[in-house]
mmCIF file of N, CA, C and O in Angstrom:
data_model
loop_
_atom_site.group_PDB
_atom_site.id
_atom_site.type_symbol
_atom_site.label_atom_id
_atom_site.label_comp_id
_atom_site.label_asym_id
_atom_site.label_seq_id
_atom_site.Cartn_x
_atom_site.Cartn_y
_atom_site.Cartn_z
ATOM 1 N N MET A 1 17.994 -13.233 2.298
ATOM 2 C CA MET A 1 16.986 -12.638 1.447
ATOM 3 C C MET A 1 15.608 -12.756 2.093
ATOM 4 O O MET A 1 14.805 -11.853 1.973
ATOM 5 N N ASP A 2 15.348 -13.900 2.747
ATOM 6 C CA ASP A 2 14.056 -14.071 3.414
ATOM 7 C C ASP A 2 13.877 -13.056 4.537
ATOM 8 O O ASP A 2 12.775 -12.556 4.752
ATOM 9 N N LYS A 3 14.956 -12.744 5.251
ATOM 10 C CA LYS A 3 14.889 -11.751 6.323
ATOM 11 C C LYS A 3 14.506 -10.380 5.748
ATOM 12 O O LYS A 3 13.666 -9.681 6.308
ATOM 13 N N LEU A 4 15.101 -10.004 4.608
ATOM 14 C CA LEU A 4 14.792 -8.735 3.962
ATOM 15 C C LEU A 4 13.324 -8.699 3.526
ATOM 16 O O LEU A 4 12.639 -7.703 3.718
ATOM 17 N N LYS A 5 12.838 -9.793 2.980
ATOM 18 C CA LYS A 5 11.431 -9.865 2.566
ATOM 19 C C LYS A 5 10.506 -9.689 3.765
ATOM 20 O O LYS A 5 9.505 -8.996 3.690
ATOM 21 N N ARG A 6 10.844 -10.331 4.880
ATOM 22 C CA ARG A 6 10.009 -10.219 6.081
ATOM 23 C C ARG A 6 10.010 -8.804 6.635
ATOM 24 O O ARG A 6 8.976 -8.286 7.046
ATOM 25 N N VAL A 7 11.166 -8.149 6.637
ATOM 26 C CA VAL A 7 11.252 -6.796 7.171
ATOM 27 C C VAL A 7 10.457 -5.831 6.298
ATOM 28 O O VAL A 7 9.690 -5.010 6.791
ATOM 29 N N LEU A 8 10.615 -5.914 4.974
ATOM 30 C CA LEU A 8 9.924 -4.997 4.076
ATOM 31 C C LEU A 8 8.426 -5.253 4.016
ATOM 32 O O LEU A 8 7.647 -4.349 3.766
ATOM 33 N N SER A 9 8.013 -6.492 4.238
ATOM 34 C CA SER A 9 6.574 -6.782 4.191
ATOM 35 C C SER A 9 5.918 -6.588 5.552
ATOM 36 O O SER A 9 4.709 -6.721 5.674
ATOM 37 N N GLY A 10 6.690 -6.276 6.573
ATOM 38 C CA GLY A 10 6.110 -5.983 7.885
ATOM 39 C C GLY A 10 5.881 -7.209 8.738
ATOM 40 O O GLY A 10 5.116 -7.180 9.686
ATOM 41 N N ARG A 11 6.545 -8.283 8.452
ATOM 42 C CA ARG A 11 6.353 -9.507 9.225
ATOM 43 C C ARG A 11 7.624 -9.850 10.012
ATOM 44 O O ARG A 11 8.186 -10.922 9.854
ATOM 45 N N ASP A 12 8.071 -8.911 10.846
ATOM 46 C CA ASP A 12 9.267 -9.144 11.649
ATOM 47 C C ASP A 12 9.026 -10.234 12.688
ATOM 48 O O ASP A 12 9.805 -11.151 12.840
ATOM 49 N N ALA A 13 7.955 -10.078 13.418
ATOM 50 C CA ALA A 13 7.653 -11.019 14.493
ATOM 51 C C ALA A 13 6.861 -12.200 13.948
ATOM 52 O O ALA A 13 6.130 -12.088 12.974
ATOM 53 N N GLU A 14 7.002 -13.317 14.594
ATOM 54 C CA GLU A 14 6.221 -14.488 14.208
ATOM 55 C C GLU A 14 4.773 -14.280 14.590
ATOM 56 O O GLU A 14 4.454 -13.758 15.648
ATOM 57 N N GLU A 15 3.868 -14.693 13.716
ATOM 58 C CA GLU A 15 2.444 -14.528 13.950
ATOM 59 C C GLU A 15 1.812 -15.885 14.204
ATOM 60 O O GLU A 15 2.352 -16.909 13.811
ATOM 61 N N PRO A 16 0.648 -15.903 14.834
ATOM 62 C CA PRO A 16 -0.056 -17.167 14.974
ATOM 63 C C PRO A 16 -0.354 -17.757 13.608
ATOM 64 O O PRO A 16 -0.541 -17.032 12.629
ATOM 65 N N SER A 17 -0.424 -19.064 13.522
ATOM 66 C CA SER A 17 -0.529 -19.728 12.228
ATOM 67 C C SER A 17 -1.796 -19.361 11.465
ATOM 68 O O SER A 17 -1.764 -19.168 10.268
ATOM 69 N N SER A 18 -2.944 -19.247 12.131
ATOM 70 C CA SER A 18 -4.174 -18.927 11.413
ATOM 71 C C SER A 18 -4.131 -17.501 10.869
ATOM 72 O O SER A 18 -4.545 -17.244 9.742
ATOM 73 N N LEU A 19 -3.601 -16.552 11.646
ATOM 74 C CA LEU A 19 -3.474 -15.180 11.171
ATOM 75 C C LEU A 19 -2.457 -15.107 10.047
ATOM 76 O O LEU A 19 -2.647 -14.393 9.065
ATOM 77 N N GLY A 20 -1.391 -15.831 10.158
ATOM 78 C CA GLY A 20 -0.375 -15.867 9.109
ATOM 79 C C GLY A 20 -0.913 -16.412 7.802
ATOM 80 O O GLY A 20 -0.579 -15.925 6.725
ATOM 81 N N GLU A 21 -1.772 -17.419 7.888
ATOM 82 C CA GLU A 21 -2.382 -17.979 6.683
ATOM 83 C C GLU A 21 -3.307 -16.980 6.014
ATOM 84 O O GLU A 21 -3.336 -16.863 4.791
ATOM 85 N N VAL A 22 -4.066 -16.245 6.813
ATOM 86 C CA VAL A 22 -4.967 -15.231 6.252
ATOM 87 C C VAL A 22 -4.161 -14.129 5.567
ATOM 88 O O VAL A 22 -4.494 -13.697 4.458
ATOM 89 N N ILE A 23 -3.096 -13.675 6.188
ATOM 90 C CA ILE A 23 -2.259 -12.621 5.608
ATOM 91 C C ILE A 23 -1.606 -13.118 4.326
ATOM 92 O O ILE A 23 -1.550 -12.395 3.325
ATOM 93 N N ASP A 24 -1.106 -14.345 4.330
ATOM 94 C CA ASP A 24 -0.485 -14.887 3.124
ATOM 95 C C ASP A 24 -1.493 -15.039 1.989
ATOM 96 O O ASP A 24 -1.161 -14.862 0.823
ATOM 97 N N ALA A 25 -2.737 -15.362 2.321
ATOM 98 C CA ALA A 25 -3.752 -15.548 1.294
ATOM 99 C C ALA A 25 -4.217 -14.226 0.689
ATOM 100 O O ALA A 25 -4.642 -14.186 -0.455
ATOM 101 N N THR A 26 -4.145 -13.150 1.456
ATOM 102 C CA THR A 26 -4.651 -11.871 0.962
ATOM 103 C C THR A 26 -3.560 -10.905 0.518
ATOM 104 O O THR A 26 -3.872 -9.836 0.025
ATOM 105 N N SER A 27 -2.307 -11.233 0.692
ATOM 106 C CA SER A 27 -1.242 -10.305 0.319
ATOM 107 C C SER A 27 -0.635 -10.703 -1.024
ATOM 108 O O SER A 27 -0.809 -11.813 -1.508
ATOM 109 N N LEU A 28 0.081 -9.753 -1.598
ATOM 110 C CA LEU A 28 0.749 -9.990 -2.867
ATOM 111 C C LEU A 28 2.011 -10.808 -2.649
ATOM 112 O O LEU A 28 2.657 -10.704 -1.605
ATOM 113 N N GLY A 29 2.385 -11.564 -3.651
ATOM 114 C CA GLY A 29 3.640 -12.291 -3.600
ATOM 115 C C GLY A 29 4.808 -11.336 -3.781
ATOM 116 O O GLY A 29 4.643 -10.198 -4.238
ATOM 117 N N TRP A 30 6.018 -11.789 -3.431
ATOM 118 C CA TRP A 30 7.186 -10.916 -3.499
ATOM 119 C C TRP A 30 7.450 -10.460 -4.932
ATOM 120 O O TRP A 30 7.765 -9.291 -5.179
ATOM 121 N N GLY A 31 7.327 -11.350 -5.901
ATOM 122 C CA GLY A 31 7.559 -10.990 -7.298
ATOM 123 C C GLY A 31 6.561 -9.945 -7.786
ATOM 124 O O GLY A 31 6.924 -9.003 -8.503
ATOM 125 N N THR A 32 5.310 -10.093 -7.384
ATOM 126 C CA THR A 32 4.282 -9.126 -7.758
ATOM 127 C C THR A 32 4.552 -7.776 -7.109
ATOM 128 O O THR A 32 4.351 -6.723 -7.732
ATOM 129 N N ARG A 33 5.013 -7.785 -5.876
ATOM 130 C CA ARG A 33 5.343 -6.538 -5.190
ATOM 131 C C ARG A 33 6.474 -5.792 -5.903
ATOM 132 O O ARG A 33 6.410 -4.577 -6.086
ATOM 133 N N VAL A 34 7.497 -6.515 -6.298
ATOM 134 C CA VAL A 34 8.632 -5.891 -6.981
ATOM 135 C C VAL A 34 8.195 -5.338 -8.339
ATOM 136 O O VAL A 34 8.572 -4.225 -8.723
ATOM 137 N N LYS A 35 7.385 -6.103 -9.072
ATOM 138 C CA LYS A 35 6.886 -5.626 -10.365
ATOM 139 C C LYS A 35 6.024 -4.375 -10.195
ATOM 140 O O LYS A 35 6.131 -3.422 -10.971
ATOM 141 N N GLY A 36 5.165 -4.351 -9.180
ATOM 142 C CA GLY A 36 4.342 -3.176 -8.913
ATOM 143 C C GLY A 36 5.191 -1.977 -8.544
ATOM 144 O O GLY A 36 4.922 -0.852 -8.981
ATOM 145 N N PHE A 37 6.223 -2.210 -7.728
ATOM 146 C CA PHE A 37 7.134 -1.130 -7.356
ATOM 147 C C PHE A 37 7.822 -0.546 -8.576
ATOM 148 O O PHE A 37 7.846 0.674 -8.768
ATOM 149 N N ILE A 38 8.365 -1.411 -9.427
ATOM 150 C CA ILE A 38 9.090 -0.945 -10.609
ATOM 151 C C ILE A 38 8.159 -0.182 -11.546
ATOM 152 O O ILE A 38 8.509 0.897 -12.049
ATOM 153 N N ALA A 39 6.960 -0.724 -11.781
ATOM 154 C CA ALA A 39 6.016 -0.061 -12.685
ATOM 155 C C ALA A 39 5.591 1.305 -12.144
ATOM 156 O O ALA A 39 5.591 2.306 -12.875
ATOM 157 N N CYS A 40 5.241 1.361 -10.878
ATOM 158 C CA CYS A 40 4.780 2.616 -10.281
ATOM 159 C C CYS A 40 5.912 3.639 -10.223
ATOM 160 O O CYS A 40 5.705 4.830 -10.494
ATOM 161 N N PHE A 41 7.113 3.201 -9.905
ATOM 162 C CA PHE A 41 8.256 4.109 -9.852
ATOM 163 C C PHE A 41 8.597 4.633 -11.242
ATOM 164 O O PHE A 41 8.905 5.817 -11.410
ATOM 165 N N ALA A 42 8.522 3.764 -12.256
ATOM 166 C CA ALA A 42 8.800 4.197 -13.628
ATOM 167 C C ALA A 42 7.763 5.217 -14.096
ATOM 168 O O ALA A 42 8.114 6.220 -14.736
ATOM 169 N N ILE A 43 6.500 4.995 -13.771
ATOM 170 C CA ILE A 43 5.449 5.948 -14.127
ATOM 171 C C ILE A 43 5.697 7.279 -13.419
ATOM 172 O O ILE A 43 5.540 8.353 -14.009
ATOM 173 N N GLY A 44 6.100 7.229 -12.165
ATOM 174 C CA GLY A 44 6.398 8.451 -11.417
ATOM 175 C C GLY A 44 7.553 9.229 -12.020
ATOM 176 O O GLY A 44 7.484 10.455 -12.167
ATOM 177 N N CYS A 45 8.612 8.523 -12.393
ATOM 178 C CA CYS A 45 9.754 9.201 -13.018
ATOM 179 C C CYS A 45 9.372 9.785 -14.368
ATOM 180 O O CYS A 45 9.779 10.899 -14.714
ATOM 181 N N LEU A 46 8.580 9.045 -15.142
ATOM 182 C CA LEU A 46 8.136 9.526 -16.444
ATOM 183 C C LEU A 46 7.271 10.780 -16.310
ATOM 184 O O LEU A 46 7.451 11.757 -17.052
ATOM 185 N N CYS A 47 6.348 10.782 -15.352
ATOM 186 C CA CYS A 47 5.503 11.965 -15.128
ATOM 187 C C CYS A 47 6.339 13.163 -14.689
ATOM 188 O O CYS A 47 6.108 14.292 -15.154
ATOM 189 N N SER A 48 7.303 12.958 -13.816
ATOM 190 C CA SER A 48 8.158 14.055 -13.368
ATOM 191 C C SER A 48 8.986 14.610 -14.521
ATOM 192 O O SER A 48 9.127 15.829 -14.673
ATOM 193 N N LEU A 49 9.529 13.726 -15.350
ATOM 194 C CA LEU A 49 10.314 14.155 -16.497
ATOM 195 C C LEU A 49 9.435 14.891 -17.502
ATOM 196 O O LEU A 49 9.823 15.942 -18.030
ATOM 197 N N LEU A 50 8.240 14.369 -17.754
ATOM 198 C CA LEU A 50 7.305 15.023 -18.668
ATOM 199 C C LEU A 50 6.916 16.401 -18.141
ATOM 200 O O LEU A 50 6.837 17.371 -18.898
ATOM 201 N N GLY A 51 6.683 16.491 -16.844
ATOM 202 C CA GLY A 51 6.368 17.783 -16.245
ATOM 203 C C GLY A 51 7.490 18.777 -16.417
ATOM 204 O O GLY A 51 7.256 19.963 -16.709
ATOM 205 N N SER A 52 8.720 18.335 -16.262
ATOM 206 C CA SER A 52 9.867 19.227 -16.444
ATOM 207 C C SER A 52 9.982 19.692 -17.888
ATOM 208 O O SER A 52 10.324 20.850 -18.155
ATOM 209 N N CYS A 53 9.687 18.808 -18.832
ATOM 210 C CA CYS A 53 9.722 19.199 -20.250
ATOM 211 C C CYS A 53 8.588 20.156 -20.598
ATOM 212 O O CYS A 53 8.766 21.057 -21.424
ATOM 213 N N LEU A 54 7.426 19.959 -19.993
ATOM 214 C CA LEU A 54 6.276 20.813 -20.289
ATOM 215 C C LEU A 54 6.383 22.192 -19.648
ATOM 216 O O LEU A 54 5.569 23.069 -19.937
ATOM 217 N N LEU A 55 7.370 22.391 -18.814
ATOM 218 C CA LEU A 55 7.562 23.692 -18.181
ATOM 219 C C LEU A 55 7.800 24.785 -19.216
ATOM 220 O O LEU A 55 7.439 25.941 -19.003
ATOM 221 N N TRP A 56 8.362 24.421 -20.343
ATOM 222 C CA TRP A 56 8.738 25.406 -21.353
ATOM 223 C C TRP A 56 7.622 25.689 -22.359
ATOM 224 O O TRP A 56 7.811 26.474 -23.276
ATOM 225 N N VAL A 57 6.448 25.062 -22.187
ATOM 226 C CA VAL A 57 5.318 25.339 -23.075
ATOM 227 C C VAL A 57 4.771 26.727 -22.756
ATOM 228 O O VAL A 57 4.567 27.069 -21.590
ATOM 229 N N PRO A 58 4.513 27.544 -23.791
ATOM 230 C CA PRO A 58 3.994 28.893 -23.529
ATOM 231 C C PRO A 58 2.610 28.864 -22.866
ATOM 232 O O PRO A 58 1.811 27.977 -23.116
ATOM 233 N N ARG A 59 2.324 29.818 -22.030
ATOM 234 C CA ARG A 59 1.074 30.071 -21.313
ATOM 235 C C ARG A 59 0.693 28.981 -20.314
ATOM 236 O O ARG A 59 0.544 29.256 -19.151
ATOM 237 N N LYS A 60 0.480 27.756 -20.701
ATOM 238 C CA LYS A 60 -0.001 26.680 -19.805
ATOM 239 C C LYS A 60 1.138 25.853 -19.206
ATOM 240 O O LYS A 60 0.898 24.887 -18.493
ATOM 241 N N GLY A 61 2.366 26.192 -19.524
ATOM 242 C CA GLY A 61 3.507 25.383 -19.104
ATOM 243 C C GLY A 61 3.646 25.221 -17.600
ATOM 244 O O GLY A 61 3.903 24.127 -17.103
ATOM 245 N N LEU A 62 3.462 26.296 -16.870
ATOM 246 C CA LEU A 62 3.632 26.237 -15.419
ATOM 247 C C LEU A 62 2.571 25.356 -14.770
ATOM 248 O O LEU A 62 2.878 24.567 -13.860
ATOM 249 N N MET A 63 1.340 25.444 -15.256
ATOM 250 C CA MET A 63 0.268 24.609 -14.712
ATOM 251 C C MET A 63 0.502 23.128 -15.042
ATOM 252 O O MET A 63 0.345 22.260 -14.184
ATOM 253 N N LEU A 64 0.910 22.831 -16.288
ATOM 254 C CA LEU A 64 1.188 21.448 -16.672
ATOM 255 C C LEU A 64 2.358 20.887 -15.875
ATOM 256 O O LEU A 64 2.342 19.722 -15.458
ATOM 257 N N PHE A 65 3.380 21.713 -15.664
ATOM 258 C CA PHE A 65 4.512 21.284 -14.850
ATOM 259 C C PHE A 65 4.059 20.903 -13.450
ATOM 260 O O PHE A 65 4.417 19.843 -12.926
ATOM 261 N N ALA A 66 3.255 21.758 -12.829
ATOM 262 C CA ALA A 66 2.805 21.502 -11.460
ATOM 263 C C ALA A 66 1.999 20.211 -11.374
ATOM 264 O O ALA A 66 2.198 19.400 -10.463
ATOM 265 N N VAL A 67 1.106 19.991 -12.324
ATOM 266 C CA VAL A 67 0.260 18.792 -12.301
ATOM 267 C C VAL A 67 1.083 17.524 -12.505
ATOM 268 O O VAL A 67 1.003 16.576 -11.719
ATOM 269 N N PHE A 68 1.885 17.501 -13.562
ATOM 270 C CA PHE A 68 2.646 16.286 -13.859
ATOM 271 C C PHE A 68 3.743 16.016 -12.835
ATOM 272 O O PHE A 68 4.010 14.868 -12.476
ATOM 273 N N TYR A 69 4.393 17.054 -12.351
ATOM 274 C CA TYR A 69 5.447 16.861 -11.361
ATOM 275 C C TYR A 69 4.861 16.353 -10.039
ATOM 276 O O TYR A 69 5.438 15.463 -9.393
ATOM 277 N N THR A 70 3.698 16.869 -9.654
ATOM 278 C CA THR A 70 3.038 16.403 -8.434
ATOM 279 C C THR A 70 2.593 14.955 -8.579
ATOM 280 O O THR A 70 2.795 14.138 -7.673
ATOM 281 N N LEU A 71 1.988 14.617 -9.720
ATOM 282 C CA LEU A 71 1.586 13.224 -9.956
ATOM 283 C C LEU A 71 2.792 12.290 -9.959
ATOM 284 O O LEU A 71 2.719 11.167 -9.446
ATOM 285 N N GLY A 72 3.890 12.746 -10.526
ATOM 286 C CA GLY A 72 5.108 11.938 -10.529
ATOM 287 C C GLY A 72 5.641 11.686 -9.131
ATOM 288 O O GLY A 72 6.057 10.579 -8.799
ATOM 289 N N ASN A 73 5.629 12.709 -8.295
ATOM 290 C CA ASN A 73 6.089 12.542 -6.909
ATOM 291 C C ASN A 73 5.175 11.606 -6.130
ATOM 292 O O ASN A 73 5.644 10.749 -5.370
ATOM 293 N N ILE A 74 3.874 11.756 -6.310
ATOM 294 C CA ILE A 74 2.929 10.882 -5.603
ATOM 295 C C ILE A 74 3.106 9.434 -6.048
ATOM 296 O O ILE A 74 3.108 8.513 -5.226
ATOM 297 N N ALA A 75 3.263 9.216 -7.357
ATOM 298 C CA ALA A 75 3.460 7.852 -7.860
ATOM 299 C C ALA A 75 4.771 7.260 -7.354
ATOM 300 O O ALA A 75 4.832 6.075 -6.994
ATOM 301 N N SER A 76 5.825 8.042 -7.323
ATOM 302 C CA SER A 76 7.115 7.543 -6.847
ATOM 303 C C SER A 76 7.065 7.188 -5.364
ATOM 304 O O SER A 76 7.599 6.157 -4.939
ATOM 305 N N ILE A 77 6.431 8.032 -4.574
ATOM 306 C CA ILE A 77 6.294 7.731 -3.149
ATOM 307 C C ILE A 77 5.362 6.537 -2.947
ATOM 308 O O ILE A 77 5.612 5.667 -2.122
ATOM 309 N N GLY A 78 4.300 6.499 -3.735
ATOM 310 C CA GLY A 78 3.348 5.388 -3.639
ATOM 311 C C GLY A 78 3.943 4.053 -4.060
ATOM 312 O O GLY A 78 3.459 2.993 -3.659
ATOM 313 N N SER A 79 4.995 4.084 -4.858
ATOM 314 C CA SER A 79 5.600 2.823 -5.296
ATOM 315 C C SER A 79 6.177 2.033 -4.123
ATOM 316 O O SER A 79 6.199 0.804 -4.148
ATOM 317 N N THR A 80 6.604 2.735 -3.079
ATOM 318 C CA THR A 80 7.154 2.010 -1.928
ATOM 319 C C THR A 80 6.064 1.295 -1.125
ATOM 320 O O THR A 80 6.371 0.434 -0.313
ATOM 321 N N LEU A 81 4.815 1.656 -1.361
ATOM 322 C CA LEU A 81 3.716 0.935 -0.705
ATOM 323 C C LEU A 81 3.697 -0.532 -1.119
ATOM 324 O O LEU A 81 3.276 -1.387 -0.357
ATOM 325 N N PHE A 82 4.138 -0.811 -2.341
ATOM 326 C CA PHE A 82 4.180 -2.191 -2.801
ATOM 327 C C PHE A 82 5.194 -3.014 -2.019
ATOM 328 O O PHE A 82 4.995 -4.198 -1.790
ATOM 329 N N LEU A 83 6.292 -2.404 -1.623
ATOM 330 C CA LEU A 83 7.329 -3.150 -0.911
ATOM 331 C C LEU A 83 7.000 -3.364 0.557
ATOM 332 O O LEU A 83 7.197 -4.452 1.089
ATOM 333 N N MET A 84 6.506 -2.327 1.239
ATOM 334 C CA MET A 84 6.276 -2.427 2.683
ATOM 335 C C MET A 84 4.826 -2.665 3.055
ATOM 336 O O MET A 84 4.560 -3.182 4.121
ATOM 337 N N GLY A 85 3.915 -2.239 2.231
ATOM 338 C CA GLY A 85 2.508 -2.272 2.591
ATOM 339 C C GLY A 85 2.083 -0.909 3.101
ATOM 340 O O GLY A 85 2.889 -0.174 3.680
ATOM 341 N N PRO A 86 0.821 -0.552 2.892
ATOM 342 C CA PRO A 86 0.389 0.807 3.222
ATOM 343 C C PRO A 86 0.445 1.147 4.711
ATOM 344 O O PRO A 86 0.883 2.240 5.088
ATOM 345 N N MET A 87 0.018 0.265 5.571
ATOM 346 C CA MET A 87 -0.009 0.591 6.999
ATOM 347 C C MET A 87 1.390 0.729 7.589
ATOM 348 O O MET A 87 1.657 1.635 8.368
ATOM 349 N N LYS A 88 2.288 -0.162 7.205
ATOM 350 C CA LYS A 88 3.645 -0.074 7.728
ATOM 351 C C LYS A 88 4.334 1.189 7.215
ATOM 352 O O LYS A 88 5.074 1.845 7.949
ATOM 353 N N GLN A 89 4.059 1.542 5.952
ATOM 354 C CA GLN A 89 4.626 2.774 5.401
ATOM 355 C C GLN A 89 4.138 3.986 6.186
ATOM 356 O O GLN A 89 4.923 4.854 6.546
ATOM 357 N N LEU A 90 2.836 4.051 6.445
ATOM 358 C CA LEU A 90 2.287 5.192 7.185
ATOM 359 C C LEU A 90 2.823 5.248 8.610
ATOM 360 O O LEU A 90 3.127 6.328 9.119
ATOM 361 N N LYS A 91 2.942 4.090 9.261
ATOM 362 C CA LYS A 91 3.495 4.069 10.620
ATOM 363 C C LYS A 91 4.924 4.592 10.638
ATOM 364 O O LYS A 91 5.309 5.353 11.524
ATOM 365 N N ARG A 92 5.715 4.184 9.651
ATOM 366 C CA ARG A 92 7.102 4.641 9.604
ATOM 367 C C ARG A 92 7.207 6.111 9.234
ATOM 368 O O ARG A 92 8.097 6.816 9.705
ATOM 369 N N MET A 93 6.321 6.579 8.362
ATOM 370 C CA MET A 93 6.359 7.987 7.971
ATOM 371 C C MET A 93 6.062 8.903 9.149
ATOM 372 O O MET A 93 6.627 9.992 9.242
ATOM 373 N N PHE A 94 5.175 8.464 10.046
ATOM 374 C CA PHE A 94 4.762 9.322 11.146
ATOM 375 C C PHE A 94 5.443 8.972 12.467
ATOM 376 O O PHE A 94 4.966 9.346 13.523
ATOM 377 N N GLU A 95 6.590 8.272 12.402
ATOM 378 C CA GLU A 95 7.403 8.084 13.597
ATOM 379 C C GLU A 95 7.939 9.447 14.039
ATOM 380 O O GLU A 95 8.104 10.348 13.214
ATOM 381 N N PRO A 96 8.200 9.613 15.329
ATOM 382 C CA PRO A 96 8.665 10.928 15.822
ATOM 383 C C PRO A 96 9.914 11.455 15.102
ATOM 384 O O PRO A 96 10.046 12.658 14.891
ATOM 385 N N THR A 97 10.820 10.562 14.711
ATOM 386 C CA THR A 97 12.045 11.028 14.059
ATOM 387 C C THR A 97 11.809 11.469 12.619
ATOM 388 O O THR A 97 12.626 12.201 12.057
ATOM 389 N N ARG A 98 10.708 11.053 12.000
ATOM 390 C CA ARG A 98 10.426 11.393 10.602
ATOM 391 C C ARG A 98 9.233 12.327 10.448
ATOM 392 O O ARG A 98 8.861 12.668 9.329
ATOM 393 N N LEU A 99 8.625 12.714 11.529
ATOM 394 C CA LEU A 99 7.379 13.473 11.473
ATOM 395 C C LEU A 99 7.550 14.823 10.774
ATOM 396 O O LEU A 99 6.751 15.177 9.901
ATOM 397 N N ILE A 100 8.586 15.564 11.118
ATOM 398 C CA ILE A 100 8.786 16.884 10.520
ATOM 399 C C ILE A 100 9.029 16.756 9.014
ATOM 400 O O ILE A 100 8.454 17.503 8.217
ATOM 401 N N ALA A 101 9.858 15.813 8.605
ATOM 402 C CA ALA A 101 10.132 15.613 7.180
ATOM 403 C C ALA A 101 8.864 15.208 6.430
ATOM 404 O O ALA A 101 8.625 15.677 5.315
ATOM 405 N N THR A 102 8.043 14.366 7.041
ATOM 406 C CA THR A 102 6.787 13.940 6.412
ATOM 407 C C THR A 102 5.840 15.113 6.239
ATOM 408 O O THR A 102 5.256 15.285 5.160
ATOM 409 N N ILE A 103 5.712 15.923 7.262
ATOM 410 C CA ILE A 103 4.811 17.079 7.183
ATOM 411 C C ILE A 103 5.283 18.066 6.120
ATOM 412 O O ILE A 103 4.487 18.560 5.311
ATOM 413 N N VAL A 104 6.583 18.339 6.079
ATOM 414 C CA VAL A 104 7.127 19.266 5.073
ATOM 415 C C VAL A 104 6.886 18.722 3.673
ATOM 416 O O VAL A 104 6.485 19.456 2.756
ATOM 417 N N MET A 105 7.109 17.436 3.475
ATOM 418 C CA MET A 105 6.914 16.826 2.162
ATOM 419 C C MET A 105 5.453 16.886 1.742
ATOM 420 O O MET A 105 5.129 17.254 0.610
ATOM 421 N N LEU A 106 4.522 16.569 2.649
ATOM 422 C CA LEU A 106 3.101 16.582 2.306
ATOM 423 C C LEU A 106 2.606 17.994 2.032
ATOM 424 O O LEU A 106 1.811 18.215 1.103
ATOM 425 N N VAL A 107 3.077 18.965 2.785
ATOM 426 C CA VAL A 107 2.681 20.353 2.549
ATOM 427 C C VAL A 107 3.247 20.845 1.225
ATOM 428 O O VAL A 107 2.589 21.582 0.493
ATOM 429 N N SER A 108 4.455 20.425 0.892
ATOM 430 C CA SER A 108 5.073 20.850 -0.367
ATOM 431 C C SER A 108 4.330 20.310 -1.579
ATOM 432 O O SER A 108 4.223 20.986 -2.601
ATOM 433 N N ILE A 109 3.826 19.103 -1.463
ATOM 434 C CA ILE A 109 3.067 18.524 -2.589
ATOM 435 C C ILE A 109 1.785 19.301 -2.762
ATOM 436 O O ILE A 109 1.366 19.650 -3.836
#
């Protein structure tokens, strides 16, 4: 379990002790990260579901769908930032093997 925590938090390699202490002091604990992930993912799913339901509202339905569905997708994708951290997430998203998928996803949003 500790290995999984280190991989997801971006601490694969051993760091110097002073840098490690600074990172530990400024980063979220594992329990807080999981709670943030669950909350953000639940909000994202709720917004996406609400957007799908609002699609059937007369006149403004399509606009409400687009807004809520987009916010839901952003929140769901953003929820993984809690597990890995923002910089590691961005580095992985823009790796050569994932670059095309990332660009298509960002353009679609």
